[in-house]
Every structure is written in C-alpha cells, then in structure tokens.
Coordinates of C-alpha atoms in Angstrom, one line a residue:
X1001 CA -65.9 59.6 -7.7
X1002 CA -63.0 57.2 -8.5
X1003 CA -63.7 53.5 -9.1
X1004 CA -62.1 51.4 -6.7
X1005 CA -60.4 48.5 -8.5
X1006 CA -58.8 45.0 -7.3
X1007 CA -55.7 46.4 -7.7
X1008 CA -55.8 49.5 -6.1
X1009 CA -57.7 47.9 -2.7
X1010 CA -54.7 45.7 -2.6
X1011 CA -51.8 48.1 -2.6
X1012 CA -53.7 50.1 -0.2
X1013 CA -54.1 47.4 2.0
X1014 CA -50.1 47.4 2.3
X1015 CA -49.5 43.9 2.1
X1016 CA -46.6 42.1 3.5
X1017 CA -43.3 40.4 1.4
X1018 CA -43.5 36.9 1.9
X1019 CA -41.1 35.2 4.3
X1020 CA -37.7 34.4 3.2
X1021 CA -36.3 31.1 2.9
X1022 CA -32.7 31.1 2.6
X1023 CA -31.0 28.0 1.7
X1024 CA -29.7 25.9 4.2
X1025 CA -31.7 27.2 7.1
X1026 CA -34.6 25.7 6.5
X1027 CA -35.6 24.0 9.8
X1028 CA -35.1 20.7 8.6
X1029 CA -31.3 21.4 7.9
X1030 CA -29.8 21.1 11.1
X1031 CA -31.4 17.8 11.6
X1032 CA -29.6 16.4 8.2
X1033 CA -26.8 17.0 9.2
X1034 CA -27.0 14.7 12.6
X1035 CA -29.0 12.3 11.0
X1036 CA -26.1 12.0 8.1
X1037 CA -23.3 11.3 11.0
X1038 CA -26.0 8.8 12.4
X1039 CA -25.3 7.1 8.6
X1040 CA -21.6 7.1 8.8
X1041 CA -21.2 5.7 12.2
X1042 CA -21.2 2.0 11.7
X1043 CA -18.2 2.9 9.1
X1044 CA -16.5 5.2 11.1
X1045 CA -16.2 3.2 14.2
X1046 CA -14.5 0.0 13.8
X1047 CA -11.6 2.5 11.7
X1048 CA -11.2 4.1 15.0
X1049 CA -11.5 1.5 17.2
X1050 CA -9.1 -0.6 14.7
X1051 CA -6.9 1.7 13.5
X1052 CA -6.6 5.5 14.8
X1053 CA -7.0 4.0 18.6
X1054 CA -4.1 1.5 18.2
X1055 CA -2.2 4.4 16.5
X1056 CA -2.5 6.3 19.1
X1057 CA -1.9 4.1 21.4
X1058 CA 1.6 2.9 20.0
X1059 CA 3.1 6.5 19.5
X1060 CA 1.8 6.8 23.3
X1061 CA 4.2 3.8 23.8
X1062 CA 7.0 4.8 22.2
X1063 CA 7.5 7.7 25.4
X1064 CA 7.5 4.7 27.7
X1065 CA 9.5 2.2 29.2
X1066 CA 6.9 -0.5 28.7
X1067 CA 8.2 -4.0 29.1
X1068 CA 6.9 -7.5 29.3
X1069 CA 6.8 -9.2 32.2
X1070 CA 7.1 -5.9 34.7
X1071 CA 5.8 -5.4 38.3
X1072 CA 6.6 -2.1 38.5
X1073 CA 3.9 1.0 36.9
X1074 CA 4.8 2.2 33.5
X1075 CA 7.3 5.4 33.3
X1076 CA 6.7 8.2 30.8
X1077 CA 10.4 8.6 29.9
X1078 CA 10.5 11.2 26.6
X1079 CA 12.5 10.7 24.0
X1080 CA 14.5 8.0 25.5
X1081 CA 13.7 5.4 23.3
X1082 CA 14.2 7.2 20.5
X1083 CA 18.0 8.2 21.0
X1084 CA 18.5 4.6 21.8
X1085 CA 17.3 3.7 18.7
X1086 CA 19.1 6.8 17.1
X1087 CA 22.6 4.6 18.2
X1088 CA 21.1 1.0 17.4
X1089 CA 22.9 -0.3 14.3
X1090 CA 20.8 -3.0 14.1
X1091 CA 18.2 -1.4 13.3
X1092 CA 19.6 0.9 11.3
X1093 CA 20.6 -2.2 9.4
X1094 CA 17.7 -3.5 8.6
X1095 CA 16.0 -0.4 8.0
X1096 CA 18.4 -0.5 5.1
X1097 CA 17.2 -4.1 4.1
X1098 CA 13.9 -2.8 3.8
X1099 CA 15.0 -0.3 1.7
X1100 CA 16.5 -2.6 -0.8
X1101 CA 13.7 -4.9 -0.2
X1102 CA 11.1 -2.6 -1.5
X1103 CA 12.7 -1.0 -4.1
X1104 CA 14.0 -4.3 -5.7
X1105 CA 10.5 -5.9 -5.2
X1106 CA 8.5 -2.6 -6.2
X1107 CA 10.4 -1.4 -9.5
X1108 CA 10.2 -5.4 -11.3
X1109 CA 7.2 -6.0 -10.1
X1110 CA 5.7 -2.5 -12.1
X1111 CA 7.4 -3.2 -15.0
X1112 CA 6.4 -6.6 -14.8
X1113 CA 2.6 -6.0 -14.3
X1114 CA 2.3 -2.7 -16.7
X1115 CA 3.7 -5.6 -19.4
X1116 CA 1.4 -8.2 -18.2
X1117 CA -1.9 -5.8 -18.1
X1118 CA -0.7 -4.7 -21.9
X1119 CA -0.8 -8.3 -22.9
X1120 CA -4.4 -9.0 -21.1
X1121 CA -5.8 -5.9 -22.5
X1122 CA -5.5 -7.3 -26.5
X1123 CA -7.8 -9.7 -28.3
X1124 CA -6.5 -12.3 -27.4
X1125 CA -7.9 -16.4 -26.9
X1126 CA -9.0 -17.3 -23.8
X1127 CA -8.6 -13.8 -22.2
X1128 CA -11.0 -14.3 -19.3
X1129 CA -9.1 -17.4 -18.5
X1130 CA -5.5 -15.7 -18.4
X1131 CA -7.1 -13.2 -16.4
X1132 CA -8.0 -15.5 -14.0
X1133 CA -5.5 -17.5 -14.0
X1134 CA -3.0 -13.9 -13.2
X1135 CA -5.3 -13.0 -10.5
X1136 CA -4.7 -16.3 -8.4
X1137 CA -1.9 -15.5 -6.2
X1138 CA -4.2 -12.7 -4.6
X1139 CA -6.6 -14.6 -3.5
X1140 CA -3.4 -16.6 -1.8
X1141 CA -2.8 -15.7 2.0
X1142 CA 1.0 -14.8 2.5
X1143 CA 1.1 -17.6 4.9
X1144 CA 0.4 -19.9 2.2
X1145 CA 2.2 -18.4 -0.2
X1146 CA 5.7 -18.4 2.0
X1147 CA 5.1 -22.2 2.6
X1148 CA 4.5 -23.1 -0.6
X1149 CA 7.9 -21.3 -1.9
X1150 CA 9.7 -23.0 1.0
X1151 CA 8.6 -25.8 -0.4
X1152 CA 9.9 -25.1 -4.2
X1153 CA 13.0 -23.6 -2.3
X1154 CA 13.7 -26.8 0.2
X1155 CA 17.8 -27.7 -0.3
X1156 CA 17.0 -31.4 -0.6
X1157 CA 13.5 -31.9 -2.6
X1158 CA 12.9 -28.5 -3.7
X1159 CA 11.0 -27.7 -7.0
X1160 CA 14.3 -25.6 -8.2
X1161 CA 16.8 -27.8 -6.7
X1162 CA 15.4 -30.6 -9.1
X1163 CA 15.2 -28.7 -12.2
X1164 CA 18.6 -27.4 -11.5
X1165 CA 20.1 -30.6 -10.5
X1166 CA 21.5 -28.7 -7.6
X1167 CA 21.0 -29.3 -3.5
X1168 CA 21.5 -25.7 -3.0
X1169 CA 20.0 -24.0 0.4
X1170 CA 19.2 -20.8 -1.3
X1171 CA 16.7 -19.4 1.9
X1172 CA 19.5 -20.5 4.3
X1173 CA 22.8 -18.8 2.5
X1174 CA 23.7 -15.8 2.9
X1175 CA 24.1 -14.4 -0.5
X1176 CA 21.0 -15.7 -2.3
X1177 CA 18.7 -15.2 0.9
X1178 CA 17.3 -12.0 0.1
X1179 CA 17.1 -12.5 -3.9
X1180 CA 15.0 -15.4 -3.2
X1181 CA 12.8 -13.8 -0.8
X1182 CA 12.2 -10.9 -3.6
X1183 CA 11.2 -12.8 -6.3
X1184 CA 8.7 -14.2 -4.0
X1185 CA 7.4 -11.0 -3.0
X1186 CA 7.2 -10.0 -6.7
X1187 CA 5.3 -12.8 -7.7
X1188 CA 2.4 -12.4 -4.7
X1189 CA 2.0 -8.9 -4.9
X1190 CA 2.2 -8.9 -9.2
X1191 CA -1.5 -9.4 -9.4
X1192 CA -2.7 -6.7 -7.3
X1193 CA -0.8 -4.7 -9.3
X1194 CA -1.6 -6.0 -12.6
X1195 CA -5.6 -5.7 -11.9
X1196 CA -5.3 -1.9 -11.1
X1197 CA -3.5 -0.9 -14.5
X1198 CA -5.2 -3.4 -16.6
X1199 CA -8.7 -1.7 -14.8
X1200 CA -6.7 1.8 -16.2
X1201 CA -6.3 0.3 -19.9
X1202 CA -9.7 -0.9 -19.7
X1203 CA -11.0 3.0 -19.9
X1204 CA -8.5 4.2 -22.6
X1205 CA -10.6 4.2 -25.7
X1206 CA -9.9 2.1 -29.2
X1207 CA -10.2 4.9 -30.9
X1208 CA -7.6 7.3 -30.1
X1209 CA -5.3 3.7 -30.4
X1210 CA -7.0 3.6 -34.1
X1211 CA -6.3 7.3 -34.9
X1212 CA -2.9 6.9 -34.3
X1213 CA -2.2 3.5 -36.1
X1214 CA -3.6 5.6 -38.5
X1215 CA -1.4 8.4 -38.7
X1216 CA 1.6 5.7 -38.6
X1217 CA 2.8 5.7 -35.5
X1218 CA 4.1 2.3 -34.2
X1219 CA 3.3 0.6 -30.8
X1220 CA 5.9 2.3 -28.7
X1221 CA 5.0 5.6 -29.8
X1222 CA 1.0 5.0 -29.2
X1223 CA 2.2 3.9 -25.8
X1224 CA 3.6 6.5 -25.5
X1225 CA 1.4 9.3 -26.4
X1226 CA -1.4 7.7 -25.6
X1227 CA -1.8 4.6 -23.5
X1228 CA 0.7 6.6 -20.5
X1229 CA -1.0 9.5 -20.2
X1230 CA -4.4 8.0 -19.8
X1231 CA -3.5 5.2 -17.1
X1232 CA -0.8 7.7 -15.4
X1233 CA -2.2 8.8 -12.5
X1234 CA -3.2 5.2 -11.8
X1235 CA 0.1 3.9 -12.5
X1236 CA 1.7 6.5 -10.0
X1237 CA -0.8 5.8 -7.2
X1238 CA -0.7 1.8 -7.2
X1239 CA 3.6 2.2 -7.6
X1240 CA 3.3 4.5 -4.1
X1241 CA 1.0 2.2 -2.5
X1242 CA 3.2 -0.7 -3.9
X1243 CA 6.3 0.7 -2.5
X1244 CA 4.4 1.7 1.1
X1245 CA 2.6 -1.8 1.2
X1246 CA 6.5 -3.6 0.7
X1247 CA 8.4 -1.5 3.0
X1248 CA 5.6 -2.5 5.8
X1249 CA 6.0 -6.1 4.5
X1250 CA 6.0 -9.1 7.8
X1251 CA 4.0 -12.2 6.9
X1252 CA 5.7 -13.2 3.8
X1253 CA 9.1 -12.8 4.8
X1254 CA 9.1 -14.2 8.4
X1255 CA 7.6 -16.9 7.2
X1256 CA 10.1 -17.8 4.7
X1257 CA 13.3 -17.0 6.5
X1258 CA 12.5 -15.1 9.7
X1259 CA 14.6 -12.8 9.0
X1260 CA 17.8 -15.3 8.6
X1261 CA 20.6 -16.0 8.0
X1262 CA 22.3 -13.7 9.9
X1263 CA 20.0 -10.9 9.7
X1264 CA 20.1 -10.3 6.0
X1265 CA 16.4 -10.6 5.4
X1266 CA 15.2 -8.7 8.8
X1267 CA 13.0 -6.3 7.6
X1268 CA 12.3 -3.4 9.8
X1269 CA 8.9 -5.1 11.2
X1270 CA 10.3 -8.1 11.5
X1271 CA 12.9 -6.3 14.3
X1272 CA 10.3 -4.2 15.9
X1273 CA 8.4 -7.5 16.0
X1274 CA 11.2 -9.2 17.7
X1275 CA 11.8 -6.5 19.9
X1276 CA 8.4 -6.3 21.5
X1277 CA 7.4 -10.3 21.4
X1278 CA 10.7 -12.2 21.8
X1279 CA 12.5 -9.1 24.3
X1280 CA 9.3 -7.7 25.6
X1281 CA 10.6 -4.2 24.7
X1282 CA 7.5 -2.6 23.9
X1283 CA 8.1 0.6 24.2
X1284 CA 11.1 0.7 22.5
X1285 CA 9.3 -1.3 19.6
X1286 CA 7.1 1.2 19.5
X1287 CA 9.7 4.1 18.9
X1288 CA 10.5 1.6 16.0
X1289 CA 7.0 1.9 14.7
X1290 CA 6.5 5.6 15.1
X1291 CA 9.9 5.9 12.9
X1292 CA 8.3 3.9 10.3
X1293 CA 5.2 5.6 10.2
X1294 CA 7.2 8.9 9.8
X1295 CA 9.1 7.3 7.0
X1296 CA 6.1 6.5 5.4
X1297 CA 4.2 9.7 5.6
X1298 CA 7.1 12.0 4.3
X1299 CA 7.7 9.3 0.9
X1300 CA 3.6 9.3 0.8
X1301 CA 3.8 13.2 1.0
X1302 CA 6.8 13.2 -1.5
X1303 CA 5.2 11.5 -3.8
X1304 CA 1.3 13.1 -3.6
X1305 CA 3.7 16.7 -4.5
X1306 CA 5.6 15.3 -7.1
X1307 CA 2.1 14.1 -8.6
X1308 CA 0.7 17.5 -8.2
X1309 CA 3.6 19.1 -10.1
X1310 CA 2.9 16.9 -12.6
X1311 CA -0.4 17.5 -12.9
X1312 CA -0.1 21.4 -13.1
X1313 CA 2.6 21.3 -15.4
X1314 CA 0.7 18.8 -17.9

C-alpha cells in the first residue's frame, strides 16, 4: 500500500494556475484614464476657448472678405488676401521694421541681462535689494511703462531734454524715432530676462567655479568653460522666446509713437491692427496674422534644430 501524502493529493487533484494579471488591464485602468482627463479639464479649456479657438478662427478669416460695417454675408474668397498682401509694400515695410526692431531690442538686451544676472549672482551688499530693485520694470504694465517714457522723452519738459539742455522731439523725428522706442523696449523686457539666467546661475555649483580658480584659470576662461555650458540651454530658450515675444511686440510701441512718424516705428501688429480696427479689413488683417504666425513657427522650429544639433554634437 502506498501512503498518500499532502503533496501527492494535491497534484492529483490537478489544480488550476492562478489568474493572470497583466499590467495595465486591471479593471480599474480604463477608468484612470477618464478620471485623469476629468483633472486636466479646468486647465485645458480656457487654452482652447482662449487661444486655439481664436486661432482658428483668424486663419479661418484670412480666406474671407470680412469687413466692418457690411450688409452683405461673408464670402470665402481663397488665397485672395494673401496675394494682395504678397504686392502690399507697406507691409512689407514694416515687416522689416519689426525685423530690425527685434533684433536691435533682443541682442542688447541679452548681453545686457547675462552681465547684469553675473553681477547679482556674487556676494555682493544688499543683493536682495538689487534684485529687487532689477525686477521692477516687470511688475510695470507696458501701458505704464510707454507713458512714463513719453514723459522722460516730451520735447519741451522731458527728463532727457533737461539733462541734455536740448528741446529735441526725439519720438516725433524721424531719425531718432525708432532708437528711442528700442531702448525702451530693452529696458522693460531686461528683467524678465535677467531673472531666467540669474535662476540658471543660481544651479551652477561653487565648486567647479573653485576648482578652476584653482587650476589658474581667470574669470573669462571659468565663464567660459564653465558658467556657459551650465546655463546654455536656458540662455538659448529665453533669447528665442525674447526674440518671438519682440517681434509680436503692440502695447509698448503704439503707445509711444503709434507707429509714427511716418511709419518708421509701425510694427507688423501695429498695421494688422490698423488694418482691421481703423479700415475694418478683417480679413485681410487676418492674412497678416496667419503670415506672422508662420514667421514665427519656422524661426521657433529653426532654432529648437539648431538646439538639437547642439546638443548631439556636445
């Protein structure tokens, strides 16, 4: 007779694997993942309703001959716009102003801040004061800030005319219009950029700064070897986003001059504004917009590749 143990009587019996339970099909997945676009709702709607919707709305207007003031329904006429504004010279014009505009405001206005966050990042005396004290025209509205230089620019009482002993209209002539309006724009937008490299300084450690004083190298070649490539990929995003935010520039500048004299400080939006508010051309302000928004994009992709490179060949 042979003894019948536990373990026999149980592989006798047969019995069964135990269910699987693969990951991610448990049945509580496929309720995460509604529950999860539940969460990001409240975020996701006001960019649609606020941004993507008007987006789309103003490219759908550009293929139109919208107007202001018109009885008749809305025509979808093509490409239309767009060849009129292919022959506009205008336009073209100060699409070119922009150009200069942004480059002349973006470049100082780098150089200037990468100096400025260098100086706030030492031990200095009352750093937490200077900071603050940079930081103040941000938390200026552009509004504000273009009255406030009209002011230190008026021809008769102006804070420049009277430390100059001049009466010189410099927003009103036509060759110091548009030099005056960029040192303005370098001035409002210089904290904004000073806070996003100084934030990049902030992470590069003392040490490697201590290793290399060490070694005898001098300040330019620690900057160099070490302070650039730590804060570079912040440096080349905030000088994109710099150059992108300037070439969409309106508040500041249409305040100052509206776009005077003579058109040398009309900045593309400034036209497109005109266009569509002062002519009622909507549509054709429109085409306007979608050309800038191209512009944009390819300088934005242009830029993200050049940054890629970059990285691979590091």
């Amino acid at each position: 007779m042979i003894p019948v143990t536990a373990a026999s009587a149980r592989s006798d019996q047969g019995s069964a694997p135990p269910p699987s339970t693969a990951p991610g099909k448990g049945p509580g997945r496929a309720g995460s993942g509604h529950r999860a676009w539940f969460l990001v709702l409240p975020a996701l709607i006001p960019i649609l309703l606020l941004s993507v919707g008007p987006l789309l709305y103003g490219i759908a207007l550009a293929f139109t001959d919208s107007q202001a003031g018109r009885t008749d329904p809305t025509q979808w006429i093509g490409l239309l716009n767009f060849q009129d504004l292919l022959r506009d010279t205008l336009f073209w014009e100060s699409f070119r102003i922009g150009l200069v505009w942004a480059v002349a405001v973006s470049v100082p206005q780098f150089l200037l801040a990468l100096g400025l966050a260098l100086l706030l990042n030492q031990n200095l005396r009352f750093r937490w004061l200077s900071r603050a004290l940079a930081i103040v025209p941000w938390a200026m509205p552009e509004v504000v800030v273009g009255i406030m230089w009209r002011l230190v620019y008026h021809p008769d009482a102006g804070l420049l005319n009277e430390t100059l002993g001049t009466h010189r209209d410099w927003l009103g002539s036509l060759s110091t219009a548009l030099p005056a309006v960029v040192v303005v724009g370098i001035w409002a937008r210089l904290p904004q950029v000073t806070v996003t490299l100084l934030a990049g300084l902030s992470n590069v450690p003392r040490e490697l700064h201590e290793a290399a004083a060490m070694d005898g190298a001098g300040a330019w070649r620690r900057f160099r070897a070490v302070t650039w490539p730590a804060i570079r990929p912040i440096a080349l995003a905030i000088s994109a986003l710099s150059f992108i935010w300037n070439v969409n520039s309106f508040a500041l500048v249409y305040v100052l001059t509206g776009g005077g004299p003579g058109g040398r400080t009309r900045l593309p939006m400034l036209f497109a504004y005109e266009e569509a508010f002062r002519y009622g051309q909507f549509g054709y302000a429109a085409a306007m917009g979608c050309v800038l928004v191209a512009v944009v994009s390819i300088l934005l992709a242009v830029h993200l590749v050049a940054r890629l490179k970059g990285d691979d060949d590091a």
